[in-house]
Amino acid sequence: MTVKMEASAGGIPHDTVMAYGLIGSLVGIYLTYLNVLSGTEIFSFFGGLAAIAALVWGANTIKHLCSYGLGTGVPSAGMIALGSGAIAMIFASRYGMLAPIVAVIVAGILGAIVGFVSNKIVNMNIPVMERSLTELSIVGAMSLMGFTAMLGGTFIFDEMVAGTSTFLGFVFADYGMSIIGGSTLAVTFMLAAIALQHPFNACLGPGEQQDRTLMLGAECGFLSMIPIALMSFAFISFASAVIALLVSVAGWCWTYVQFIELSKRDAYAWLDAKPIHEPKGGE
Amino acid sequence: MENILFGIGITAVAGALATIAGAAEDTESDIGSQGDPNSQVQLAPQMGFIHRIYNKAISGEPPAYGLWCAIGAGVAWAFMAVQVNAILAIILGSLVATLVQGAYATTAYLGRTASLANFEQPVYIDLIRSVTTVTMAHAFVAIFTTVAMCYLMNTALGHPFPLPLLALVWGIALGAAGSATGNPFYGKERQYQEQPFGAGVSISASGTIVRYGEAGQRSSLDNGWFTSKMGGPASGICFGLIVFFELWRTVIFEHMAGGWGAVIVGVVLIFIFMALDRYIEVWARKTFGPYAKPEEAEATA
């Protein structure tokens, strides 16, 4: 078994982060259903906020999993989360209104299987492996579903494969212009995967602090929302996409400034155009 | 016949775009210290060597470039769907991807450096201003050329994949080409110039990266000058050849042997390149002499 090296002690307990992340992402995804109830697409941006709740939770999970000496494994954890989560998310999207809950259950089962294989068959022997990969798989499914709901205003499969194109004023059904047919789902996949692994990968080291890492998680989430808001111009109404873009940019600016403040707090020194500082006892 | 001539023309243009993309990608990643040499930049302060080198730990280059190119292509695809001109859409998509890359780069540097406070490594914010913009400029070139190349494959050659998926796949290939071909120049040669050439880097030398230049202190921008001469062009040739041969064999041999022609030519090409690589390796060993044995190296040290 590898030795556990906890990067930072204290902070919010992981179970609390998990509870907020799970409930926040489910509530956020269901809030996009207001689109159907109100007959508009104005509530799409709640999908992005749901994804951020999941990503912050996932960043904390990766921190726990990768504190067992998995330095170069941090980006891989993001990929495997989205890989198993994407299967669950697409499968669950067939279940209409129940899709988010089905996604959580299916992703949990898939993650547990992946965790069992990694720990018992590949023999990685990390105590928190099964639980972490189960959580990460749910995080992957929730973040992908949230971003997809933000992109097209829906998390229902039939609407994700339906697109239209216009030729000489006539509107035609065109699978190639849909969320899945146009492969914009691939973009959301990568946006969520890199945003999930980046917070701990960027903050790892002996001086890692939970609040800084999780703030970076939120920053990455809002940053991912910006390209999704821009892509959503192809799928939802102009006003809805503009609102999504404004929410994304405002959220990103706030979290980015907060992250810089926290980095300034934790840094050894904050120097501008100064020579290399040679420590005492160094060269 | 005209179809094939047209296809060959597009293949040549795509290969040229890929060559530029490869050179720009490797220069970008070396200036920012991304990829495998990054581990030494991360390790140096822990060994007592405080430095002014950028620390752009985003992920491996292949996933990172998969994301940048996918964002560029995804936004371009969406803008084209709302009737924006293709070239303008690709430029705007690449611009958005570049801004995302820049934001990721700064948070990676700040996060990693702040977590090294125990080892007295300060954050040099002038580095963020000077280096980030240079990596963003190179990233824009790499993303724009890759997305433009994918657009050509999609529209001119009729590739069945949609533009964002095609850009994701080729972005991963671009990152892999730059990481595998260009990084050894930077990691093994540039970071360890005080080590004897060809000796390899021993474990005891880990983290003792070159921090001072001929005049003054070295910043990551100096890596751009070095890489644009060595690793960048090598990566460009690598990625350009990959794209060129991939399209060339498909355009010319696709209809031969019931569709298997392109696959057979692909396998033959792999064997030809294996033979060439082996020849170059043997030639280099003979020309530059055998590596010194460890006992001899210790005796002379």
Coordinates of C-alpha atoms in Angstrom, one line a residue:
Chain A
M1 CA 0.0 0.0 0.0
T2 CA 1.2 3.5 -0.8
V3 CA 1.8 5.9 2.1
K4 CA -0.8 8.6 2.6
M5 CA 0.4 12.1 2.5
E6 CA -2.3 14.5 3.4
A7 CA -1.7 17.8 1.7
S8 CA -3.6 20.0 4.1
A9 CA -5.4 19.2 7.3
G10 CA -8.5 20.8 8.6
G11 CA -11.0 22.7 6.4
I12 CA -14.5 21.6 5.6
P13 CA -15.0 17.8 6.1
H14 CA -15.3 15.8 2.9
D15 CA -18.7 14.4 3.7
T16 CA -20.1 18.0 4.0
V17 CA -18.6 19.0 0.7
M18 CA -20.0 15.8 -0.9
A19 CA -23.5 16.5 0.5
Y20 CA -23.5 20.1 -0.8
G21 CA -22.1 19.0 -4.2
L22 CA -24.6 16.2 -4.7
I23 CA -27.7 18.2 -3.6
G24 CA -26.5 21.4 -5.4
S25 CA -25.9 19.6 -8.7
L26 CA -29.3 17.8 -8.6
V27 CA -31.2 21.0 -7.7
G28 CA -29.4 23.0 -10.4
I29 CA -30.1 20.4 -13.1
Y30 CA -33.8 20.3 -12.0
L31 CA -34.0 24.1 -12.1
T32 CA -33.2 23.9 -15.9
Y33 CA -36.5 21.9 -16.1
L34 CA -38.2 25.3 -15.5
N35 CA -37.5 25.8 -19.2
V36 CA -40.1 23.2 -20.0
L37 CA -42.6 24.5 -17.4
S38 CA -42.3 28.1 -18.5
G39 CA -41.9 27.4 -22.2
T40 CA -38.7 29.5 -22.4
E41 CA -34.9 28.7 -22.4
I42 CA -34.0 31.4 -19.9
F43 CA -33.2 29.0 -17.1
S44 CA -30.5 27.0 -19.0
F45 CA -27.6 28.6 -17.1
F46 CA -28.6 26.7 -13.9
G47 CA -27.1 23.7 -15.6
G48 CA -23.7 25.3 -15.5
L49 CA -24.1 26.2 -11.8
A50 CA -25.1 22.5 -11.2
A51 CA -21.9 21.4 -12.9
I52 CA -19.8 23.8 -10.7
A53 CA -21.3 22.3 -7.5
A54 CA -20.3 18.8 -8.8
L55 CA -16.9 20.0 -9.9
V56 CA -16.1 21.5 -6.5
W57 CA -17.1 18.3 -4.8
G58 CA -15.0 16.3 -7.4
A59 CA -12.0 18.5 -6.7
N60 CA -12.1 17.6 -3.0
T61 CA -12.5 13.9 -3.9
I62 CA -9.5 14.0 -6.2
K63 CA -7.6 15.7 -3.4
H64 CA -8.3 12.8 -1.0
L65 CA -7.7 10.1 -3.7
C66 CA -4.5 11.6 -5.0
S67 CA -3.0 12.3 -1.5
Y68 CA -1.9 8.6 -1.7
G69 CA 1.1 9.6 -3.9
L70 CA -0.7 9.7 -7.2
G71 CA 1.1 12.8 -8.6
T72 CA 0.9 12.1 -12.3
G73 CA -2.4 10.3 -11.8
V74 CA -4.3 13.5 -11.1
P75 CA -5.3 14.3 -14.7
S76 CA -6.1 10.6 -15.3
A77 CA -8.6 10.8 -12.4
G78 CA -10.5 13.5 -14.2
M79 CA -10.6 11.5 -17.4
I80 CA -11.8 8.3 -15.8
A81 CA -14.5 10.2 -13.9
L82 CA -15.9 11.7 -17.1
G83 CA -15.4 8.5 -19.1
S84 CA -17.6 6.5 -16.7
G85 CA -19.9 9.4 -16.0
A86 CA -20.6 10.0 -19.7
I87 CA -21.9 6.5 -20.2
A88 CA -24.2 6.9 -17.2
M89 CA -25.3 10.4 -18.3
I90 CA -26.2 9.3 -21.9
F91 CA -28.0 6.2 -20.7
A92 CA -30.0 8.1 -18.1
S93 CA -31.1 10.8 -20.5
R94 CA -33.6 8.3 -21.9
Y95 CA -35.6 8.5 -18.6
G96 CA -37.1 12.0 -19.1
M97 CA -37.8 13.8 -15.9
L98 CA -36.1 11.1 -13.8
A99 CA -32.8 11.4 -15.8
P100 CA -30.6 13.2 -13.1
I101 CA -31.6 10.6 -10.4
V102 CA -31.0 7.7 -12.8
A103 CA -27.7 9.2 -13.8
V104 CA -26.6 9.3 -10.1
I105 CA -27.6 5.6 -9.5
V106 CA -26.0 4.3 -12.8
A107 CA -22.9 6.3 -12.4
G108 CA -22.5 5.1 -8.8
I109 CA -22.7 1.5 -9.9
L110 CA -20.3 2.0 -12.8
G111 CA -17.9 3.9 -10.5
A112 CA -18.0 1.1 -7.9
I113 CA -17.1 -1.4 -10.6
V114 CA -14.3 0.7 -11.9
G115 CA -13.0 1.2 -8.4
F116 CA -13.2 -2.5 -7.6
V117 CA -11.3 -3.4 -10.8
S118 CA -8.6 -0.7 -10.1
N119 CA -8.1 -1.8 -6.5
K120 CA -8.5 -5.5 -6.4
I121 CA -7.7 -6.7 -10.0
V122 CA -5.1 -4.0 -11.0
N123 CA -3.9 -4.1 -7.3
M124 CA -3.5 -0.5 -6.7
N125 CA -4.5 -1.0 -3.1
I126 CA -5.6 2.5 -2.1
P127 CA -8.1 2.4 0.8
V128 CA -10.3 5.2 -0.5
M129 CA -10.2 4.0 -4.2
E130 CA -13.7 2.4 -4.4
R131 CA -15.4 5.2 -2.7
S132 CA -13.5 7.9 -4.6
L133 CA -14.1 6.5 -8.0
T134 CA -17.8 6.0 -7.2
E135 CA -18.0 9.7 -6.2
L136 CA -15.9 10.8 -9.3
S137 CA -18.2 8.8 -11.6
I138 CA -21.2 10.6 -10.2
V139 CA -19.4 13.9 -10.4
G140 CA -18.6 13.2 -14.1
A141 CA -22.2 12.3 -14.9
M142 CA -23.6 15.4 -13.1
S143 CA -21.1 17.9 -14.5
L144 CA -21.6 16.6 -18.0
M145 CA -25.4 16.6 -17.6
G146 CA -25.3 20.1 -16.1
F147 CA -23.1 21.5 -18.9
T148 CA -25.3 19.8 -21.6
A149 CA -28.4 21.2 -20.0
M150 CA -26.8 24.6 -20.1
L151 CA -25.8 24.1 -23.8
G152 CA -29.1 23.0 -25.2
G153 CA -31.6 23.9 -22.4
T154 CA -32.4 20.2 -22.0
F155 CA -31.1 16.9 -20.5
I156 CA -33.5 14.7 -22.5
F157 CA -32.1 12.4 -25.1
D158 CA -34.6 12.9 -27.8
E159 CA -34.0 16.7 -27.7
M160 CA -30.3 16.2 -27.7
V161 CA -30.3 14.4 -31.0
A162 CA -32.8 16.7 -32.7
G163 CA -31.4 19.7 -34.6
T164 CA -32.5 21.9 -37.4
S165 CA -30.9 23.7 -40.3
T166 CA -32.3 26.4 -42.5
F167 CA -32.0 26.5 -46.3
L168 CA -33.6 29.2 -48.4
G169 CA -35.9 30.1 -45.6
F170 CA -37.1 26.5 -45.0
V171 CA -36.3 24.7 -41.8
F172 CA -35.2 21.1 -42.0
A173 CA -34.6 18.5 -39.3
D174 CA -30.8 17.9 -39.3
Y175 CA -29.2 15.4 -36.9
G176 CA -25.8 16.9 -37.7
M177 CA -26.8 20.2 -36.1
S178 CA -27.9 18.6 -32.8
I179 CA -25.9 18.5 -29.5
I180 CA -24.9 14.9 -30.0
G181 CA -24.8 14.9 -33.8
G182 CA -22.6 18.0 -33.9
S183 CA -20.3 16.5 -31.2
T184 CA -20.6 19.5 -29.0
L185 CA -20.9 16.9 -26.3
A186 CA -17.2 16.1 -26.9
V187 CA -16.4 19.7 -26.1
T188 CA -18.4 19.6 -22.8
F189 CA -16.7 16.3 -22.0
M190 CA -13.2 17.8 -22.2
L191 CA -14.2 21.1 -20.5
A192 CA -15.6 19.1 -17.5
A193 CA -12.7 16.7 -17.4
I194 CA -9.9 19.3 -17.4
A195 CA -11.9 21.5 -15.0
L196 CA -12.3 18.6 -12.6
Q197 CA -8.6 17.6 -12.5
H198 CA -7.1 21.1 -12.6
P199 CA -7.8 22.4 -9.1
F200 CA -5.8 19.8 -7.2
N201 CA -3.3 19.4 -10.0
A202 CA -2.5 23.1 -9.9
C203 CA -2.5 23.5 -6.1
L204 CA -0.7 20.3 -5.1
G205 CA 2.3 20.7 -2.9
P206 CA 3.1 20.9 0.8
G207 CA 1.4 24.3 1.2
E208 CA -1.9 23.2 -0.4
Q209 CA -5.0 24.7 1.3
Q210 CA -8.5 23.4 0.9
D211 CA -10.2 26.8 0.5
R212 CA -7.8 27.8 -2.3
T213 CA -8.2 24.5 -4.1
L214 CA -12.0 24.6 -4.0
M215 CA -12.1 28.2 -5.1
L216 CA -10.0 27.2 -8.1
G217 CA -12.6 24.4 -8.7
A218 CA -15.3 27.1 -8.9
E219 CA -13.1 29.3 -11.1
C220 CA -12.5 26.4 -13.5
G221 CA -16.3 25.7 -13.6
F222 CA -17.2 29.3 -14.4
L223 CA -14.4 29.4 -17.0
S224 CA -15.8 26.3 -18.7
M225 CA -19.3 27.9 -18.7
I226 CA -18.0 30.7 -20.9
P227 CA -17.3 28.6 -24.1
I228 CA -20.5 26.6 -23.4
A229 CA -22.5 29.9 -23.2
L230 CA -21.0 30.9 -26.5
M231 CA -21.8 27.6 -28.1
S232 CA -25.3 27.7 -26.8
F233 CA -26.1 30.5 -29.3
A234 CA -26.5 27.7 -31.8
F235 CA -29.2 25.9 -29.7
I236 CA -31.1 28.3 -27.5
S237 CA -32.6 31.7 -27.9
F238 CA -30.4 34.8 -28.2
A239 CA -31.5 36.3 -24.9
S240 CA -31.1 33.1 -23.0
A241 CA -27.6 32.6 -24.3
V242 CA -26.7 36.2 -23.4
I243 CA -27.9 35.7 -19.9
A244 CA -25.9 32.5 -19.6
L245 CA -22.8 34.4 -20.9
L246 CA -23.2 37.2 -18.4
V247 CA -23.6 34.8 -15.5
S248 CA -20.5 32.9 -16.6
V249 CA -18.3 36.0 -17.1
A250 CA -19.4 37.6 -13.8
G251 CA -18.9 34.4 -11.8
W252 CA -15.5 33.8 -13.5
C253 CA -14.2 37.3 -12.7
W254 CA -15.3 37.0 -9.0
T255 CA -13.8 33.6 -8.4
Y256 CA -10.6 34.5 -10.3
V257 CA -10.0 37.5 -8.2
Q258 CA -10.7 35.5 -5.1
F259 CA -8.3 32.8 -6.1
I260 CA -5.5 35.4 -6.7
E261 CA -6.2 36.8 -3.2
L262 CA -6.0 33.4 -1.7
S263 CA -2.7 32.7 -3.6
K264 CA -1.3 36.0 -2.3
R265 CA -2.3 34.9 1.2
D266 CA -0.5 31.5 0.9
A267 CA 2.5 32.5 -1.2
Y268 CA 6.0 32.9 0.5
A269 CA 6.4 36.3 -1.1
W270 CA 4.6 38.3 -3.8
L271 CA 7.4 39.9 -5.9
D272 CA 7.3 42.1 -9.0
A273 CA 10.4 42.0 -11.2
K274 CA 12.7 41.0 -8.4
P275 CA 15.9 38.8 -8.7
I276 CA 16.0 35.2 -7.7
H277 CA 15.6 34.9 -3.9
E278 CA 18.3 32.5 -2.7
P279 CA 17.2 30.8 0.6
K280 CA 19.6 30.7 3.6
G281 CA 21.7 27.6 3.4
G282 CA 21.1 27.3 -0.3
E283 CA 23.6 27.7 -3.1
Chain B
M1 CA -8.6 12.3 -61.5
E2 CA -9.6 15.9 -60.7
N3 CA -10.9 14.7 -57.3
I4 CA -7.6 13.1 -56.5
L5 CA -5.7 16.2 -57.6
F6 CA -8.0 18.4 -55.4
G7 CA -7.5 15.9 -52.5
I8 CA -3.7 16.1 -52.9
G9 CA -3.8 19.9 -52.9
I10 CA -5.9 19.9 -49.7
T11 CA -3.5 17.3 -48.2
A12 CA -0.5 19.5 -48.9
V13 CA -2.2 22.5 -47.3
A14 CA -3.3 20.5 -44.3
G15 CA 0.2 19.2 -43.9
A16 CA 1.6 22.7 -44.0
L17 CA -0.9 23.9 -41.4
A18 CA 0.0 20.9 -39.2
T19 CA 3.7 21.7 -39.4
I20 CA 3.1 25.3 -38.2
A21 CA 0.8 23.9 -35.5
G22 CA 3.5 21.4 -34.2
A23 CA 6.2 24.1 -34.1
A24 CA 3.9 26.6 -32.3
E25 CA 2.6 23.9 -29.8
D26 CA 6.1 22.8 -28.7
T27 CA 7.3 26.4 -28.3
E28 CA 4.2 27.2 -26.3
S29 CA 4.6 24.3 -24.0
D30 CA 8.3 24.8 -23.4
I31 CA 7.9 28.5 -22.6
G32 CA 5.3 27.6 -20.1
S33 CA 7.1 24.5 -18.8
Q34 CA 4.3 22.1 -19.5
G35 CA 4.6 18.3 -20.0
D36 CA 7.3 16.0 -18.5
P37 CA 10.1 18.6 -18.0
N38 CA 7.7 20.4 -15.7
S39 CA 8.4 17.8 -12.9
Q40 CA 12.0 19.2 -12.7
V41 CA 10.7 22.8 -12.5
Q42 CA 8.4 21.7 -9.7
L43 CA 11.1 19.8 -7.9
A44 CA 13.8 22.5 -8.1
P45 CA 12.6 24.7 -5.1
Q46 CA 12.4 21.5 -3.0
M47 CA 16.1 20.9 -3.6
G48 CA 16.9 24.5 -2.7
F49 CA 17.0 26.0 -6.2
I50 CA 14.6 28.9 -6.3
H51 CA 14.0 29.9 -9.9
R52 CA 12.1 32.3 -12.2
I53 CA 10.7 29.6 -14.6
Y54 CA 7.0 29.4 -15.4
N55 CA 5.2 26.4 -14.0
K56 CA 2.2 25.7 -16.3
A57 CA 1.0 22.4 -14.8
I58 CA -2.4 22.0 -16.5
S59 CA -2.3 18.3 -17.4
G60 CA -0.4 16.4 -20.0
E61 CA -0.1 18.2 -23.3
P62 CA -2.3 15.8 -25.2
P63 CA -5.5 16.3 -23.0
A64 CA -4.8 20.0 -22.7
Y65 CA -4.4 20.5 -26.5
G66 CA -7.4 18.2 -27.0
L67 CA -9.4 20.7 -24.9
W68 CA -8.0 23.9 -26.5
C69 CA -8.7 22.6 -30.1
A70 CA -12.1 21.2 -29.1
I71 CA -13.1 24.6 -27.6
G72 CA -11.8 26.4 -30.8
A73 CA -13.7 24.0 -33.1
G74 CA -16.8 23.9 -30.9
V75 CA -17.2 27.7 -30.7
A76 CA -16.4 27.9 -34.4
W77 CA -19.0 25.2 -35.3
A78 CA -21.6 27.0 -33.2
F79 CA -20.9 30.4 -34.9
M80 CA -21.0 28.8 -38.3
A81 CA -24.3 27.3 -37.4
V82 CA -25.6 30.8 -36.8
Q83 CA -24.3 31.8 -40.3
V84 CA -21.0 33.5 -39.3
N85 CA -18.4 33.3 -42.1
A86 CA -16.2 30.2 -41.6
I87 CA -12.8 32.0 -41.4
L88 CA -14.1 34.6 -38.9
A89 CA -15.8 31.8 -36.9
I90 CA -12.5 29.8 -36.7
I91 CA -10.6 33.0 -35.6
L92 CA -13.2 33.8 -32.9
G93 CA -13.2 30.1 -31.7
S94 CA -9.4 30.1 -31.5
L95 CA -9.5 33.4 -29.6
V96 CA -11.9 32.0 -27.0
A97 CA -9.8 28.9 -26.7
T98 CA -6.7 31.0 -26.2
L99 CA -8.3 33.1 -23.5
V100 CA -9.3 29.9 -21.6
Q101 CA -5.7 28.6 -22.0
G102 CA -4.3 31.8 -20.6
A103 CA -6.6 31.6 -17.6
Y104 CA -5.6 28.0 -16.9
A105 CA -1.9 28.9 -17.3
T106 CA -2.0 31.7 -14.7
T107 CA -4.0 29.6 -12.1
A108 CA -1.5 26.7 -12.6
Y109 CA 1.5 29.0 -11.9
L110 CA -0.1 30.7 -9.0
G111 CA -1.4 27.5 -7.4
R112 CA 1.7 25.5 -7.7
T113 CA 4.0 28.3 -6.6
A114 CA 1.8 29.3 -3.6
S115 CA 1.9 25.7 -2.5
L116 CA 5.7 25.8 -2.4
A117 CA 5.8 28.5 0.2
N118 CA 7.6 26.1 2.7
F119 CA 10.6 26.1 0.4
E120 CA 10.8 29.9 0.1
Q121 CA 9.8 30.0 -3.6
P122 CA 8.2 33.4 -4.1
V123 CA 5.5 34.2 -6.7
Y124 CA 7.0 36.5 -9.4
I125 CA 4.0 38.3 -10.8
D126 CA 6.0 39.9 -13.6
L127 CA 6.4 36.4 -15.0
I128 CA 2.6 36.1 -15.3
R129 CA 2.5 39.3 -17.3
S130 CA 5.4 38.6 -19.6
V131 CA 5.3 34.8 -20.1
T132 CA 1.5 34.2 -20.2
T133 CA 0.9 36.5 -23.1
V134 CA 3.7 34.8 -25.1
T135 CA 2.4 31.3 -24.5
M136 CA -1.1 32.5 -25.4
A137 CA 0.2 33.9 -28.7
H138 CA 1.8 30.6 -29.6
A139 CA -1.2 28.7 -28.4
F140 CA -3.4 30.8 -30.7
V141 CA -1.2 29.9 -33.7
A142 CA -1.3 26.2 -32.8
I143 CA -5.1 26.2 -32.2
F144 CA -6.0 28.2 -35.3
T145 CA -4.0 26.1 -37.6
T146 CA -5.3 22.8 -36.2
V147 CA -8.9 23.9 -36.3
A148 CA -8.4 25.3 -39.9
M149 CA -6.8 21.9 -40.9
C150 CA -9.8 20.0 -39.4
Y151 CA -12.2 22.3 -41.2
L152 CA -10.5 21.5 -44.5
M153 CA -10.7 17.8 -43.7
N154 CA -14.3 18.1 -42.8
T155 CA -15.6 20.3 -45.7
A156 CA -13.1 19.7 -48.6
L157 CA -12.3 16.0 -48.0
G158 CA -15.7 15.1 -46.6
H159 CA -14.5 13.5 -43.3
P160 CA -17.5 12.0 -41.6
F161 CA -16.7 13.3 -38.1
P162 CA -18.2 16.6 -37.0
L163 CA -15.7 19.5 -36.6
P164 CA -15.5 19.5 -32.8
L165 CA -14.8 15.8 -32.5
L166 CA -12.2 16.0 -35.3
A167 CA -10.5 18.8 -33.6
L168 CA -10.5 16.9 -30.3
V169 CA -8.8 13.9 -31.9
W170 CA -6.2 16.0 -33.8
G171 CA -5.6 18.2 -30.8
I172 CA -4.7 15.2 -28.7
A173 CA -2.4 14.0 -31.6
L174 CA -0.8 17.5 -31.7
G175 CA -0.1 17.5 -28.0
A176 CA 1.3 14.0 -28.2
A177 CA 3.6 14.9 -31.1
G178 CA 4.9 18.0 -29.3
S179 CA 5.3 16.2 -26.0
A180 CA 7.1 13.2 -27.5
T181 CA 9.3 15.0 -30.1
G182 CA 10.0 18.5 -28.8
N183 CA 10.1 18.0 -25.0
P184 CA 13.4 16.0 -24.9
F185 CA 15.2 18.9 -26.4
Y186 CA 14.0 21.2 -23.6
G187 CA 13.9 18.7 -20.7
K188 CA 17.2 16.9 -21.3
E189 CA 19.3 19.6 -22.9
R190 CA 18.0 23.0 -22.0
Q191 CA 17.3 22.4 -18.3
Y192 CA 20.6 20.6 -17.8
Q193 CA 23.2 22.4 -19.8
E194 CA 25.9 22.1 -17.2
Q195 CA 25.7 18.3 -17.4
P196 CA 28.0 16.5 -19.9
F197 CA 26.3 15.9 -23.2
G198 CA 25.0 12.3 -23.7
A199 CA 25.6 11.4 -20.0
G200 CA 21.9 11.4 -19.1
V201 CA 20.7 13.1 -16.0
S202 CA 21.5 11.2 -12.8
I203 CA 19.1 11.2 -9.9
S204 CA 21.4 13.3 -7.7
A205 CA 21.2 16.0 -10.3
S206 CA 17.3 16.1 -10.2
G207 CA 16.0 19.6 -9.6
T208 CA 19.4 21.3 -10.3
I209 CA 18.0 23.1 -13.4
V210 CA 19.8 25.9 -15.1
R211 CA 18.5 29.1 -13.5
Y212 CA 21.1 31.7 -14.6
G213 CA 21.9 32.7 -18.2
E214 CA 25.0 34.1 -19.8
A215 CA 23.9 37.5 -18.6
G216 CA 21.5 37.7 -15.8
Q217 CA 18.7 35.4 -14.7
R218 CA 17.0 33.0 -17.0
S219 CA 13.2 33.3 -17.5
S220 CA 11.0 30.9 -19.4
L221 CA 11.1 33.3 -22.4
D222 CA 14.6 32.1 -23.1
N223 CA 13.2 28.7 -23.7
G224 CA 11.2 30.1 -26.6
W225 CA 14.4 31.1 -28.4
F226 CA 16.0 27.7 -27.8
T227 CA 12.8 25.8 -28.8
S228 CA 12.1 27.7 -31.9
K229 CA 15.5 26.5 -33.2
M230 CA 15.4 22.9 -32.0
G231 CA 12.3 21.2 -30.5
G232 CA 9.7 23.3 -32.3
P233 CA 10.7 22.5 -35.9
A234 CA 11.2 18.9 -35.0
S235 CA 7.7 18.7 -33.5
G236 CA 6.4 20.6 -36.6
I237 CA 8.0 18.1 -39.0
C238 CA 6.6 15.2 -36.9
F239 CA 3.0 16.4 -36.7
G240 CA 3.1 17.6 -40.4
L241 CA 4.3 14.2 -41.6
I242 CA 1.6 12.5 -39.5
V243 CA -1.2 14.6 -41.0
F244 CA 0.3 14.5 -44.5
F245 CA 0.7 10.7 -44.7
E246 CA -2.6 10.1 -43.0
L247 CA -4.5 12.1 -45.6
W248 CA -2.3 11.1 -48.5
R249 CA -2.8 7.4 -48.1
T250 CA -6.6 7.9 -47.7
V251 CA -6.9 10.2 -50.7
I252 CA -4.9 8.0 -53.1
F253 CA -5.5 4.5 -51.9
E254 CA -9.0 4.6 -50.4
H255 CA -10.7 2.9 -53.4
M256 CA -8.2 0.1 -53.9
A257 CA -8.5 -3.4 -52.6
G258 CA -12.1 -2.9 -51.6
G259 CA -11.3 -0.1 -49.2
W260 CA -8.4 -1.9 -47.6
G261 CA -5.8 -0.1 -49.8
A262 CA -5.4 2.8 -47.3
V263 CA -5.0 0.5 -44.4
I264 CA -2.3 -1.6 -46.2
V265 CA -0.4 1.5 -47.2
G266 CA -0.6 2.7 -43.6
V267 CA 1.0 -0.5 -42.3
V268 CA 3.7 -0.3 -45.0
L269 CA 4.4 3.3 -44.0
I270 CA 4.8 2.3 -40.4
F271 CA 7.4 -0.4 -41.4
I272 CA 9.3 2.1 -43.6
F273 CA 9.5 4.6 -40.7
M274 CA 10.6 1.9 -38.3
A275 CA 13.4 1.0 -40.6
L276 CA 14.4 4.7 -41.0
D277 CA 14.3 5.3 -37.2
R278 CA 16.5 2.3 -36.6
Y279 CA 19.0 3.4 -39.2
I280 CA 19.2 6.9 -37.8
E281 CA 19.6 5.6 -34.2
V282 CA 22.5 3.2 -35.3
W283 CA 24.1 6.0 -37.3
A284 CA 23.9 8.4 -34.4
R285 CA 25.5 5.9 -32.0
K286 CA 28.3 5.1 -34.4
T287 CA 28.9 8.8 -35.3
F288 CA 28.8 10.2 -31.8
G289 CA 30.4 7.3 -30.1
P290 CA 29.2 4.9 -27.4
Y291 CA 28.0 6.2 -24.1
A292 CA 30.7 6.3 -21.4
K293 CA 30.5 3.4 -19.0
P294 CA 29.4 4.4 -15.4
E295 CA 32.8 3.3 -13.9
E296 CA 34.8 5.4 -16.3
A297 CA 32.6 8.4 -15.6
E298 CA 33.2 8.0 -11.9
A299 CA 36.9 7.7 -12.4
T300 CA 37.1 10.9 -14.4
A301 CA 34.8 12.8 -12.1

